[in-house]
Coordinates of C-alpha atoms in Angstrom, one line a residue:
Chain N
X650 CA 19.6 39.7 163.9
X651 CA 17.8 42.9 164.8
X652 CA 17.6 44.2 168.3
X653 CA 14.9 42.4 170.3
X654 CA 11.9 44.5 171.4
X655 CA 12.3 43.3 175.0
X656 CA 15.5 41.9 176.4
X657 CA 15.5 40.6 180.0
X658 CA 19.0 39.8 181.3
X659 CA 19.9 38.1 184.6
X660 CA 16.7 39.5 186.2
X661 CA 16.5 38.7 189.9
X662 CA 13.4 39.6 191.9
X663 CA 13.0 39.1 195.6
X664 CA 12.2 40.5 199.0
X665 CA 14.9 42.4 200.9
X666 CA 15.1 41.3 204.5
X667 CA 17.2 43.3 206.9
X668 CA 20.1 41.4 208.5
X669 CA 19.3 38.2 206.6
X670 CA 19.7 36.8 203.2
X671 CA 17.2 38.2 200.7
X672 CA 14.4 35.8 199.6
X673 CA 14.9 35.2 195.9
X674 CA 11.7 34.6 194.0
X675 CA 12.9 35.0 190.4
X676 CA 16.6 34.0 190.0
X677 CA 18.9 35.2 187.2
X678 CA 16.2 35.1 184.5
X679 CA 17.1 35.9 180.8
X680 CA 15.0 35.9 177.7
X681 CA 14.3 38.0 174.6
X682 CA 11.1 38.9 172.9
X683 CA 11.4 39.8 169.2
X684 CA 9.1 42.2 167.4
X685 CA 5.9 40.5 166.5
X686 CA 6.7 37.4 168.6
X687 CA 4.1 35.8 170.8
X688 CA 6.0 34.6 173.8
X689 CA 4.4 32.4 176.4
X690 CA 5.7 31.9 179.9
X691 CA 4.4 28.7 181.5
X692 CA 4.7 27.5 185.0
X693 CA 2.7 26.6 188.1
X694 CA 1.6 29.0 190.8
X695 CA 4.5 30.5 192.6
X696 CA 7.0 29.9 189.8
X697 CA 7.6 33.6 189.5
X698 CA 6.0 34.0 186.1
X699 CA 3.5 36.8 187.0
X700 CA 6.2 38.7 189.0
X701 CA 8.4 38.7 186.0
X702 CA 5.6 40.3 184.0
X703 CA 4.9 42.8 186.7
X704 CA 8.6 43.7 186.9
X705 CA 8.4 44.6 183.2
X706 CA 5.4 46.8 183.9
X707 CA 6.8 48.3 187.1
X708 CA 3.9 46.9 189.0
X709 CA 5.6 44.7 191.6
X710 CA 3.7 44.5 194.8
X711 CA 4.9 46.5 197.8
X712 CA 8.0 44.9 199.4
X713 CA 9.0 42.9 196.3
X714 CA 11.7 44.5 194.2
X715 CA 14.1 43.9 191.3
X716 CA 17.4 43.0 193.1
X717 CA 19.6 42.9 190.1
X718 CA 19.6 42.4 186.3
X719 CA 18.3 44.4 183.4
X720 CA 15.2 44.9 181.4
X721 CA 15.7 46.7 178.2
X722 CA 12.8 47.8 176.1
X723 CA 13.7 48.8 172.5
X724 CA 17.3 49.3 173.7
X725 CA 16.3 51.5 176.7
X726 CA 17.1 50.3 180.2
X727 CA 13.9 50.2 182.4
X728 CA 15.5 49.3 185.7
X729 CA 16.3 52.4 187.6
X730 CA 14.3 54.7 185.3
X731 CA 12.4 57.5 187.0
X732 CA 8.7 56.7 187.6
X733 CA 7.2 59.5 185.4
X734 CA 9.4 58.5 182.4
X735 CA 8.6 54.9 183.0
X736 CA 4.9 55.5 183.2
X737 CA 5.0 57.4 180.0
X738 CA 6.0 54.1 178.3
X739 CA 2.9 52.4 179.8
X740 CA 0.1 52.7 177.3
X741 CA 1.6 53.8 174.0
X742 CA 4.6 51.3 174.2
X743 CA 3.8 48.6 176.8
X744 CA 0.3 47.7 178.0
X745 CA -0.9 45.1 180.4
X746 CA -4.0 42.8 180.7
X747 CA -4.7 41.4 184.1
X748 CA -6.1 38.1 185.3
X749 CA -9.2 39.2 187.1
X750 CA -11.2 41.6 185.0
X751 CA -13.6 42.3 187.9
X752 CA -11.0 43.7 190.2
X753 CA -8.8 45.2 187.5
X754 CA -11.5 47.7 186.5
X755 CA -12.3 50.7 188.6
X756 CA -15.8 50.0 190.0
X757 CA -16.9 53.6 190.1
X758 CA -16.0 54.8 186.6
X759 CA -17.9 54.0 183.4
X760 CA -15.9 51.5 181.3
X761 CA -15.9 53.8 178.3
X762 CA -14.2 56.5 180.3
X763 CA -11.7 54.0 181.6
X764 CA -10.8 53.0 178.0
X765 CA -10.6 56.7 177.0
X766 CA -8.2 57.6 179.8
X767 CA -5.1 56.4 178.0
X768 CA -5.9 58.0 174.6
X769 CA -6.8 61.3 176.2
X770 CA -3.4 61.3 177.9
X771 CA -1.2 60.1 175.0
X772 CA -3.0 60.8 171.8
X773 CA -4.1 64.3 172.9
X774 CA -7.7 63.6 172.1
X775 CA -10.6 65.7 173.3
X776 CA -13.0 64.0 175.7
X777 CA -15.4 63.4 172.8
X778 CA -12.9 62.0 170.4
X779 CA -11.3 59.8 173.1
X780 CA -14.8 58.4 173.8
X781 CA -15.3 57.8 170.1
X782 CA -12.1 55.9 169.9
X783 CA -13.0 53.9 173.1
X784 CA -16.3 52.8 171.4
X785 CA -14.4 51.9 168.3
X786 CA -12.0 49.8 170.3
X787 CA -14.9 48.1 172.0
X788 CA -16.5 47.3 168.7
X789 CA -13.2 45.8 167.5
X790 CA -13.1 43.4 170.5
X791 CA -16.5 42.2 169.5
X792 CA -18.6 43.9 172.1
X793 CA -22.2 44.2 170.8
X794 CA -23.8 47.6 171.1
X795 CA -20.6 49.3 172.2
X796 CA -22.0 52.8 172.5
X797 CA -24.5 51.7 175.1
X798 CA -22.0 49.4 176.9
X799 CA -19.5 52.3 177.1
X800 CA -21.8 53.9 179.6
X801 CA -22.0 50.8 181.8
X802 CA -20.1 50.3 185.1
X803 CA -17.9 47.2 185.4
X804 CA -20.3 45.4 187.7
X805 CA -23.0 45.6 185.1
X806 CA -21.0 43.5 182.6
X807 CA -20.2 39.8 182.3
X808 CA -16.7 38.4 182.9
X809 CA -16.1 37.9 179.1
X810 CA -17.2 41.5 178.3
X811 CA -15.1 42.9 181.1
X812 CA -12.0 41.1 179.7
X813 CA -12.8 42.5 176.3
X814 CA -13.0 45.9 177.9
X815 CA -9.5 45.2 179.3
X816 CA -8.2 44.3 175.9
X817 CA -9.8 47.4 174.3
X818 CA -8.2 49.5 177.1
X819 CA -4.7 47.9 176.7
X820 CA -4.7 48.3 172.9
X821 CA -6.2 51.8 172.7
X822 CA -2.9 53.5 172.5
X823 CA -1.4 51.1 170.0
X824 CA 1.3 49.4 172.3
X825 CA 4.1 47.5 170.7
X826 CA 4.3 45.0 173.6
X827 CA 1.3 43.6 175.3
X828 CA 1.8 41.9 178.7
X829 CA -0.9 39.3 179.5
X830 CA -1.1 37.9 183.0
X831 CA -3.4 34.8 182.8
X832 CA -6.0 36.9 181.0
X833 CA -8.4 33.9 180.5
X834 CA -8.0 32.1 183.8
X835 CA -11.1 33.7 185.4
X836 CA -13.3 32.9 182.3
X837 CA -15.2 29.8 181.4
X838 CA -13.8 27.7 178.6
X839 CA -16.0 28.9 175.7
X840 CA -15.6 32.5 176.6
X841 CA -11.9 31.9 177.1
X842 CA -11.6 30.7 173.5
X843 CA -13.4 33.7 172.1
X844 CA -11.4 36.2 174.1
X845 CA -8.1 34.6 173.0
X846 CA -9.2 34.8 169.4
X847 CA -10.0 38.5 169.7
X848 CA -6.6 39.0 171.4
X849 CA -4.7 37.2 168.7
X850 CA -6.5 38.9 165.9
X851 CA -6.0 42.4 167.3
X852 CA -2.3 41.7 168.0
X853 CA -1.8 40.4 164.5
X854 CA -3.5 43.5 163.1
X855 CA -1.4 45.9 165.0
X856 CA 1.8 43.9 164.9
X857 CA 2.2 44.0 168.7
X858 CA 4.4 41.5 170.5
X859 CA 2.8 39.4 173.2
X860 CA 4.2 38.3 176.5
X861 CA 1.7 35.7 177.7
X862 CA 1.8 34.3 181.2
X863 CA -0.3 31.2 181.9
X864 CA -0.4 27.9 183.6
X865 CA -2.6 26.5 180.8
X866 CA -0.6 24.6 178.2
X867 CA -3.5 24.4 175.8
X868 CA -3.7 28.2 175.8
X869 CA 0.0 28.6 175.0
X870 CA -0.4 26.1 172.2
X871 CA -3.2 28.1 170.8
X872 CA -1.8 31.6 171.3
X873 CA 2.0 31.6 171.3
X874 CA 4.8 31.1 168.9
X875 CA 7.6 30.7 171.5
X876 CA 7.6 29.7 175.1
X877 CA 9.6 29.5 178.3
X878 CA 8.8 27.0 181.0
X879 CA 9.5 28.4 184.5
X880 CA 10.0 26.4 187.6
X881 CA 10.8 28.0 191.0
X882 CA 12.1 31.2 189.5
X883 CA 14.2 29.7 186.8
X884 CA 13.6 29.1 183.1
X885 CA 14.1 25.4 182.7
X886 CA 13.3 25.1 179.0
X887 CA 12.6 27.4 176.1
X888 CA 12.1 27.3 172.4
X889 CA 9.5 27.2 169.6
X890 CA 6.1 26.1 171.0
X891 CA 5.8 23.2 168.5
X892 CA 9.4 22.0 169.2
X893 CA 8.9 22.0 173.0
X894 CA 5.5 20.4 172.8
X895 CA 6.6 17.6 170.5
X896 CA 10.0 17.1 171.9
X897 CA 10.4 18.3 175.5
X898 CA 13.9 18.2 176.8
X899 CA 13.5 18.9 180.5
X900 CA 11.9 16.4 182.9
X901 CA 9.6 19.2 184.3
X902 CA 8.3 20.1 180.9
X903 CA 7.7 16.4 180.1
X904 CA 5.9 16.1 183.5
X905 CA 3.7 19.1 182.7
X906 CA 2.7 17.7 179.3
X907 CA 2.1 14.3 180.7
X908 CA -0.2 15.7 183.5
X909 CA -2.4 17.7 181.1
X910 CA -5.2 16.2 179.1
X911 CA -4.7 16.0 175.3
X912 CA -7.7 15.7 173.1
X913 CA -5.8 14.2 170.3
X914 CA -4.9 11.2 172.5
X915 CA -7.9 10.8 174.8
X916 CA -6.8 7.3 175.7
X917 CA -3.5 8.4 177.3
X918 CA -3.4 8.3 181.1
X919 CA -2.6 11.5 183.0
X920 CA 0.5 11.3 185.1
X921 CA 0.8 13.8 187.9
X922 CA 4.2 15.2 189.0
X923 CA 4.8 13.9 192.6
X924 CA 5.6 16.3 195.4
X925 CA 5.4 20.2 195.6
X926 CA 7.5 23.1 194.4
X927 CA 10.3 24.0 196.9
X928 CA 9.9 26.6 199.6
X929 CA 11.4 29.8 198.2
X930 CA 13.1 30.6 201.5
X931 CA 14.8 27.2 201.6
X932 CA 15.4 26.4 198.0
X933 CA 17.7 23.3 197.6
X934 CA 21.1 23.6 196.2
X935 CA 21.4 22.7 192.5
X936 CA 18.5 22.1 190.2
X937 CA 15.2 23.1 192.1
X938 CA 13.4 20.3 190.4
X939 CA 15.8 17.6 191.5
X940 CA 13.7 16.6 194.6
X941 CA 10.7 15.7 192.4
X942 CA 12.6 14.4 189.4
X943 CA 12.7 10.7 188.7
X944 CA 16.0 11.0 186.8
X945 CA 17.9 13.1 189.4
X946 CA 21.5 12.0 190.1
X947 CA 23.9 13.4 192.7
X948 CA 25.3 15.9 190.2
X949 CA 21.9 17.6 189.9
X950 CA 22.0 18.6 193.6
X951 CA 25.3 20.4 193.4
X952 CA 24.7 23.4 191.1
X953 CA 22.0 24.9 189.0
X954 CA 22.5 23.4 185.6
X955 CA 23.2 25.9 182.8
X956 CA 20.8 26.3 179.9
X957 CA 22.2 24.4 176.9
X958 CA 21.2 24.3 173.3
X959 CA 19.6 20.9 172.7
X960 CA 18.4 21.7 169.2
X961 CA 18.4 24.9 167.0
X962 CA 16.5 27.5 169.0
X963 CA 15.6 25.1 171.8
X964 CA 17.3 25.3 175.2
X965 CA 17.0 23.2 178.3
X966 CA 18.6 23.5 181.8
X967 CA 19.1 19.9 182.6
X968 CA 22.5 18.1 182.7
X969 CA 20.9 14.8 181.8
X970 CA 18.7 16.1 178.9
X971 CA 20.7 14.3 176.3
X972 CA 20.9 11.0 178.1
X973 CA 17.2 10.9 179.2
X974 CA 15.5 12.1 176.0
X975 CA 17.8 10.9 173.3
X976 CA 18.2 7.4 174.7
X977 CA 14.4 7.2 175.1
X978 CA 13.9 8.3 171.6
X979 CA 16.6 5.9 170.3
Chain Y
X1321 CA -28.3 57.9 187.6
X1322 CA -31.7 59.1 188.6
X1323 CA -33.3 55.7 188.8
X1324 CA -31.0 54.9 191.7
X1325 CA -32.5 57.7 193.7
X1326 CA -35.9 56.0 193.7
X1327 CA -35.4 55.3 197.4
X1328 CA -35.8 59.0 198.2
X1329 CA -39.6 59.3 198.5
X1330 CA -39.7 56.2 200.7
X1331 CA -37.0 57.6 202.9
X1332 CA -38.8 60.9 203.3
X1333 CA -42.0 59.1 204.4
X1334 CA -39.9 57.0 206.8
X1335 CA -38.6 60.2 208.5
X1336 CA -42.1 61.5 209.4
X1337 CA -42.5 59.2 212.5
X1338 CA -39.0 60.1 213.5
X1339 CA -39.9 63.8 213.4
X1340 CA -43.2 63.2 215.2
X1341 CA -41.3 61.3 218.0
X1342 CA -38.9 64.2 218.3
X1343 CA -41.8 66.7 218.9
X1344 CA -43.0 64.4 221.7
X1345 CA -39.6 64.2 223.4
X1346 CA -38.9 67.9 222.9
X1347 CA -42.2 69.0 224.3
X1348 CA -42.1 66.9 227.5
X1349 CA -38.3 67.2 228.1
X1350 CA -38.6 71.0 228.2
X1351 CA -41.3 70.7 230.8
X1352 CA -39.2 68.4 232.9
X1353 CA -36.7 71.2 233.5
X1354 CA -37.0 72.5 237.0
X1355 CA -38.3 76.0 237.3
X1356 CA -41.2 77.9 235.9
X1357 CA -41.3 80.3 233.0
X1358 CA -43.5 82.8 234.7
X1359 CA -41.2 82.8 237.7
X1360 CA -38.2 83.2 235.3
X1361 CA -39.9 86.2 233.7
X1362 CA -41.2 87.9 236.8
X1363 CA -38.2 87.2 239.0
X1364 CA -37.8 85.5 242.4
X1365 CA -39.7 88.1 244.4
X1366 CA -43.0 87.8 242.3
X1367 CA -46.1 87.1 244.3
X1368 CA -47.9 83.8 243.9
X1369 CA -50.9 85.7 242.4
X1370 CA -48.8 87.4 239.7
X1371 CA -47.2 84.1 238.8
X1372 CA -50.6 82.4 238.5
X1373 CA -51.9 85.2 236.4
X1374 CA -49.0 85.0 234.0
X1375 CA -49.3 81.2 233.9
X1376 CA -52.9 81.6 232.8
X1377 CA -51.9 84.2 230.2
X1378 CA -49.2 81.9 228.8
X1379 CA -51.5 78.9 228.8
X1380 CA -49.4 77.0 231.2
X1381 CA -52.2 76.4 233.6
X1382 CA -54.0 73.9 231.4
X1383 CA -53.3 70.1 231.5
X1384 CA -50.0 69.2 229.8
X1385 CA -51.5 66.9 227.1
X1386 CA -53.8 69.8 226.2
X1387 CA -50.8 72.0 225.8
X1388 CA -49.2 69.4 223.6
X1389 CA -52.2 69.2 221.3
X1390 CA -52.3 73.0 221.1
X1391 CA -48.6 72.9 220.2
X1392 CA -49.0 70.3 217.5
X1393 CA -52.1 72.1 216.1
X1394 CA -50.1 75.3 215.7
X1395 CA -47.2 73.4 214.3
X1396 CA -49.2 72.2 211.4
X1397 CA -50.1 75.8 210.6
X1398 CA -46.4 76.6 210.6
X1399 CA -46.7 78.4 213.9
X1400 CA -44.2 77.5 216.6
X1401 CA -45.7 79.9 219.1
X1402 CA -44.3 83.1 220.5
X1403 CA -41.1 83.3 222.4
X1404 CA -41.7 84.0 226.1
X1405 CA -38.7 86.2 226.5
X1406 CA -38.5 88.1 223.2
X1407 CA -42.3 88.3 222.6
X1408 CA -41.5 87.5 218.9
X1409 CA -42.7 84.5 216.8
X1410 CA -40.3 81.6 217.3
X1411 CA -40.3 81.0 213.5
X1412 CA -38.9 84.5 213.0
X1413 CA -36.2 83.9 215.7
X1414 CA -35.2 80.5 214.2
X1415 CA -35.2 81.9 210.6
X1416 CA -32.7 84.6 211.7
X1417 CA -30.5 82.0 213.4
X1418 CA -30.5 79.3 210.8
X1419 CA -28.2 81.0 208.2
X1420 CA -25.6 81.6 210.9
X1421 CA -25.6 77.9 212.1
X1422 CA -25.7 76.5 208.6
X1423 CA -22.8 78.7 207.4
X1424 CA -20.8 77.6 210.4
X1425 CA -21.4 73.9 209.8
X1426 CA -20.8 74.3 206.0
X1427 CA -17.5 76.1 206.6
X1428 CA -16.5 73.5 209.3
X1429 CA -17.2 70.7 206.9
X1430 CA -15.2 72.4 204.1
X1431 CA -12.3 73.1 206.4
X1432 CA -12.2 69.6 207.8
X1433 CA -12.1 68.2 204.2
X1434 CA -9.3 70.7 203.2
X1435 CA -7.3 69.6 206.2
X1436 CA -8.1 65.9 206.2
X1437 CA -7.6 64.9 202.5
X1438 CA -3.9 66.0 202.2
X1439 CA -3.0 64.6 205.7
X1440 CA -4.8 61.3 205.0
X1441 CA -3.0 61.0 201.6
X1442 CA 0.3 61.9 203.2
X1443 CA -0.1 59.1 205.8
X1444 CA -1.6 56.5 203.4
X1445 CA 1.0 56.7 200.7
X1446 CA 3.7 55.5 203.1
X1447 CA 2.0 53.5 205.8
X1448 CA 4.3 52.9 208.8
X1449 CA 6.6 55.8 207.8
X1450 CA 7.5 58.7 210.1
X1451 CA 5.0 61.0 208.5
X1452 CA 2.3 58.3 208.9
X1453 CA 3.1 58.1 212.6
X1454 CA 3.1 61.9 212.9
X1455 CA -0.4 62.2 211.2
X1456 CA -1.8 59.4 213.4
X1457 CA -0.3 61.0 216.5
X1458 CA -1.9 64.3 215.5
X1459 CA -5.3 62.6 215.1
X1460 CA -5.0 61.0 218.6
X1461 CA -4.2 64.5 220.0
X1462 CA -7.1 66.0 218.1
X1463 CA -9.5 63.4 219.5
X1464 CA -8.4 64.0 223.0
X1465 CA -9.0 67.8 223.0
X1466 CA -12.3 69.0 224.4
X1467 CA -14.1 71.3 221.9
X1468 CA -14.6 74.2 224.3
X1469 CA -11.0 74.1 225.5
X1470 CA -9.8 74.1 221.9
X1471 CA -12.0 77.1 221.2
X1472 CA -10.6 79.0 224.1
X1473 CA -7.0 78.1 223.1
X1474 CA -7.6 79.3 219.5
X1475 CA -9.2 82.5 220.8
X1476 CA -6.2 83.1 223.0
X1477 CA -3.7 82.3 220.3
X1478 CA -5.1 83.6 217.1
X1479 CA -7.5 86.3 218.3
X1480 CA -6.2 87.8 221.5
X1481 CA -2.5 86.9 220.8
X1482 CA -2.0 87.4 217.1
X1483 CA -5.0 89.6 216.4
X1484 CA -5.5 87.6 213.2
X1485 CA -9.2 86.9 213.9
X1486 CA -12.0 88.5 215.9
X1487 CA -12.6 87.1 219.4
X1488 CA -16.3 86.6 218.7
X1489 CA -19.4 87.9 217.0
X1490 CA -20.8 87.5 213.5
X1491 CA -19.8 90.8 211.8
X1492 CA -22.2 93.1 210.1
X1493 CA -22.0 92.5 206.4
X1494 CA -22.0 89.3 204.2
X1495 CA -18.3 89.9 203.5
X1496 CA -17.5 90.0 207.2
X1497 CA -19.2 86.7 208.0
X1498 CA -16.6 84.2 206.6
X1499 CA -13.9 86.1 208.5
X1500 CA -15.9 86.0 211.8
X1501 CA -16.9 82.4 211.2
X1502 CA -13.3 81.1 210.5
X1503 CA -12.2 80.4 214.1
X1504 CA -15.4 78.7 215.3
X1505 CA -15.5 76.7 212.1
X1506 CA -11.8 75.7 212.5
X1507 CA -12.6 74.6 216.1
X1508 CA -15.3 72.3 214.8
X1509 CA -13.2 71.1 211.9
X1510 CA -10.3 70.2 214.1
X1511 CA -12.5 68.1 216.3
X1512 CA -14.0 66.4 213.3
X1513 CA -10.7 65.8 211.4
X1514 CA -9.3 62.9 213.4
X1515 CA -12.2 60.6 212.5
X1516 CA -12.2 61.7 208.9
X1517 CA -8.4 61.4 208.6
X1518 CA -8.4 57.9 210.1
X1519 CA -11.2 56.6 208.0
X1520 CA -9.8 58.2 204.8
X1521 CA -6.3 56.9 205.5
X1522 CA -7.3 53.3 205.9
X1523 CA -9.5 53.4 202.8
X1524 CA -6.8 55.0 200.7
X1525 CA -4.4 52.2 201.8
X1526 CA -7.1 49.7 200.8
X1527 CA -7.6 51.4 197.4
X1528 CA -3.9 51.6 196.7
X1529 CA -3.5 47.9 197.2
X1530 CA -6.3 47.0 194.7
X1531 CA -5.9 45.6 191.2
X1532 CA -7.5 48.6 189.4
X1533 CA -4.7 50.9 190.7
X1534 CA -2.3 48.5 188.9
X1535 CA -4.5 48.9 185.8
X1536 CA -4.5 52.7 186.1
X1537 CA -0.7 52.6 186.4
X1538 CA -0.5 50.3 183.4
X1539 CA -2.3 53.1 181.5
X1540 CA 0.5 55.5 182.5
X1541 CA -1.2 57.2 185.4
X1542 CA 0.9 58.3 188.4
X1543 CA 1.2 61.0 191.1
X1544 CA -1.6 63.6 191.4
X1545 CA -3.5 62.3 188.3
X1546 CA -3.6 58.8 189.8
X1547 CA -4.8 60.2 193.1
X1548 CA -7.5 62.4 191.7
X1549 CA -8.6 60.0 189.0
X1550 CA -8.6 56.6 190.7
X1551 CA -7.9 56.9 194.4
X1552 CA -9.8 59.7 196.0
X1553 CA -13.3 58.9 194.7
X1554 CA -13.1 55.3 195.6
X1555 CA -11.6 56.0 199.0
X1556 CA -14.2 58.7 199.8
X1557 CA -17.1 56.3 199.6
X1558 CA -16.8 54.8 203.1
X1559 CA -15.7 58.2 204.5
X1560 CA -19.0 59.8 203.3
X1561 CA -21.1 57.8 205.7
X1562 CA -18.7 58.5 208.6
X1563 CA -19.0 62.2 207.9
X1564 CA -22.7 61.9 207.8
X1565 CA -22.8 60.4 211.2
X1566 CA -20.3 62.9 212.6
X1567 CA -22.2 65.8 211.2
X1568 CA -24.9 65.0 213.7
X1569 CA -22.5 65.2 216.6
X1570 CA -21.1 68.3 215.0
X1571 CA -24.5 70.0 215.4
X1572 CA -24.4 69.2 219.1
X1573 CA -20.9 70.7 219.4
X1574 CA -21.8 73.8 217.4
X1575 CA -24.3 74.7 220.1
X1576 CA -21.5 75.2 222.6
X1577 CA -19.1 76.7 220.1
X1578 CA -21.6 79.3 219.0
X1579 CA -22.0 80.3 222.7
X1580 CA -18.2 80.6 223.1
X1581 CA -17.8 82.7 220.0
X1582 CA -21.0 84.7 220.6
X1583 CA -22.5 83.8 217.3
X1584 CA -26.2 84.5 217.0
X1585 CA -27.0 81.0 215.7
X1586 CA -29.4 78.3 216.8
X1587 CA -27.0 77.3 219.6
X1588 CA -27.0 80.6 221.3
X1589 CA -30.7 80.9 220.8
X1590 CA -31.2 77.5 222.4
X1591 CA -28.9 78.1 225.4
X1592 CA -30.5 81.4 226.2
X1593 CA -34.0 79.9 225.8
X1594 CA -33.1 77.1 228.2
X1595 CA -31.9 79.5 230.9
X1596 CA -35.1 81.6 230.5
X1597 CA -37.4 78.4 230.4
X1598 CA -38.6 79.8 227.1
X1599 CA -40.5 76.6 226.2
X1600 CA -41.7 77.6 222.7
X1601 CA -38.2 78.6 221.6
X1602 CA -36.6 75.5 223.0
X1603 CA -39.1 73.4 221.2
X1604 CA -38.7 75.3 217.9
X1605 CA -34.9 75.1 217.9
X1606 CA -34.8 71.5 218.9
X1607 CA -37.3 70.6 216.2
X1608 CA -35.1 72.3 213.5
X1609 CA -32.0 70.7 214.7
X1610 CA -33.7 67.3 214.6
X1611 CA -35.0 68.0 211.1
X1612 CA -31.5 69.0 210.1
X1613 CA -30.0 65.7 211.4
X1614 CA -32.7 63.7 209.6
X1615 CA -31.9 65.7 206.4
X1616 CA -28.2 65.0 206.8
X1617 CA -28.9 61.3 207.0
X1618 CA -30.9 61.3 203.8
X1619 CA -28.3 63.5 202.1
X1620 CA -25.6 61.0 203.1
X1621 CA -27.5 58.2 201.3
X1622 CA -27.9 60.4 198.2
X1623 CA -24.2 61.3 198.1
X1624 CA -23.2 57.7 198.7
X1625 CA -25.4 56.5 195.9
X1626 CA -24.0 59.1 193.5
X1627 CA -20.4 58.2 194.3
X1628 CA -20.8 54.4 194.1
X1629 CA -22.7 53.0 191.2
X1630 CA -22.9 49.6 192.8
X1631 CA -25.1 51.0 195.6
X1632 CA -28.8 50.6 194.9
X1633 CA -30.8 51.5 198.0
X1634 CA -34.1 51.2 196.0
X1635 CA -33.4 47.5 195.1
X1636 CA -35.7 45.1 196.9
X1637 CA -33.2 42.2 197.0
X1638 CA -30.2 43.6 198.8
X1639 CA -27.5 41.1 199.2

């Protein structure tokens, strides 16, 4: 197998606290993203999925830092790299799309100029050529009348248009890896669908890999080829999207699927997962999902279960995976 | 861009009653001063008859409201009267003094920006750090120093002590002026800096925490380019209105500073006029200062509108 485009190994993110144990938010996380792969990271709020993405982009909020582990992009270690060198990767190699297109765009700069900023820096284009490219990118994302819209300020555009601007901006330098942090959460459903389609098409055209963070299972199903399910800073299950969706092997994944509506089976009743995610400062020993899990036994509360291969390319971190799901199936 | 400046004509019309009110206050305030111009001109030993004669000559024997209408009537013809002490038209005296005062204020503003921006950035990039505390301590110190005292200290230190700058005066040629203006401008700048630094520091901290800075970083921006491209302009917006307000106070301060540095500006003209009970000159200078403050207010709105595309002062439905 060729070298993965992005390789995250034992990544631990947290807050350092003087004289006390660090608060661990993302614990010992590992995953790979291959070239051209569309990788979804699913989890509820606070599971650490967005922080993982931000760690890759070097955009962790103040106070939160990578405590240990490694992030390798195209074989190059990113952790510990100097800021200028790391920022030079941002744009032509790695780009990011944010959740809230209103706050993610600078309110006092015309959107065309904001798109043109990256190309001017990296592609060595003149102001005029960069603006031409920006308008071209806007047309590609399906913005009508792009030349006029390029002169608009963010507050003059709708949410859907702003997110298309974000996409145009992210793809303007031809990145190989696109990080998406819940890019459609702030949009209404019809616009969400259009924006996802644009994103997919443009990534397919350019061959860019996608790391897609969301809490919306339907969006993952539509957009991604592979996924990892995160719970309280751990990956509890990962594999091909269709395998995980049709045959979940972790009680949390099963719970997520059962609690989300499915239009193929409108009759099915939705079953919520009881309880709340654990407090990060006082995470229980063992499997973090054990307190909410209907199948938990004493052994679950002793140590974090390791990820085990349950089917080809499909891993789950549950010691009872086999007994729960295979007996049910049998 | 221009359509957002539609508020300008309306704002200019609004300022007319303000200026009218100022003429009223100026006229009657000057006459509330104890003492009599004729007496001031003729000296303490003048006879009552001489004083009365001069009063008549100066038009000071008529009822006060008649004097006011005469003053307003002349004002509309661009005539501010004749200075009682210099025997020259007040417009001419003011016209000579305005360039001095304006250059002083302009230089003070420039200096305060040159000082404030780096200090504010230095403090804001690491809030709570040693250098942040140092900058905030400096602003506190700056706020506590009286302007005239600071002026005297700067004169003692840089002019008398180090001979780096002149003690006072305005110089004789256009090239001399900036050199002579530096110390007074620095005095004004230092008193203005604390407010500007504090405002700028907190808005830079706010801007650095916003999402669009993350976006800018995700486009590969960092360091000075990030600061110039995405931080400074956004952070400057709230500071502009603070500078606008403070410029008004600065005008008041510059009156004293001009006197301390013997600059032939509006301030010196004003103070000399007050001591001589030179009513027409007091009125003329005050009128111009008031006009200037009103103009600064309007200019602040214009700059604000230019910097922030979301501001639309002409819009009827402001929410």
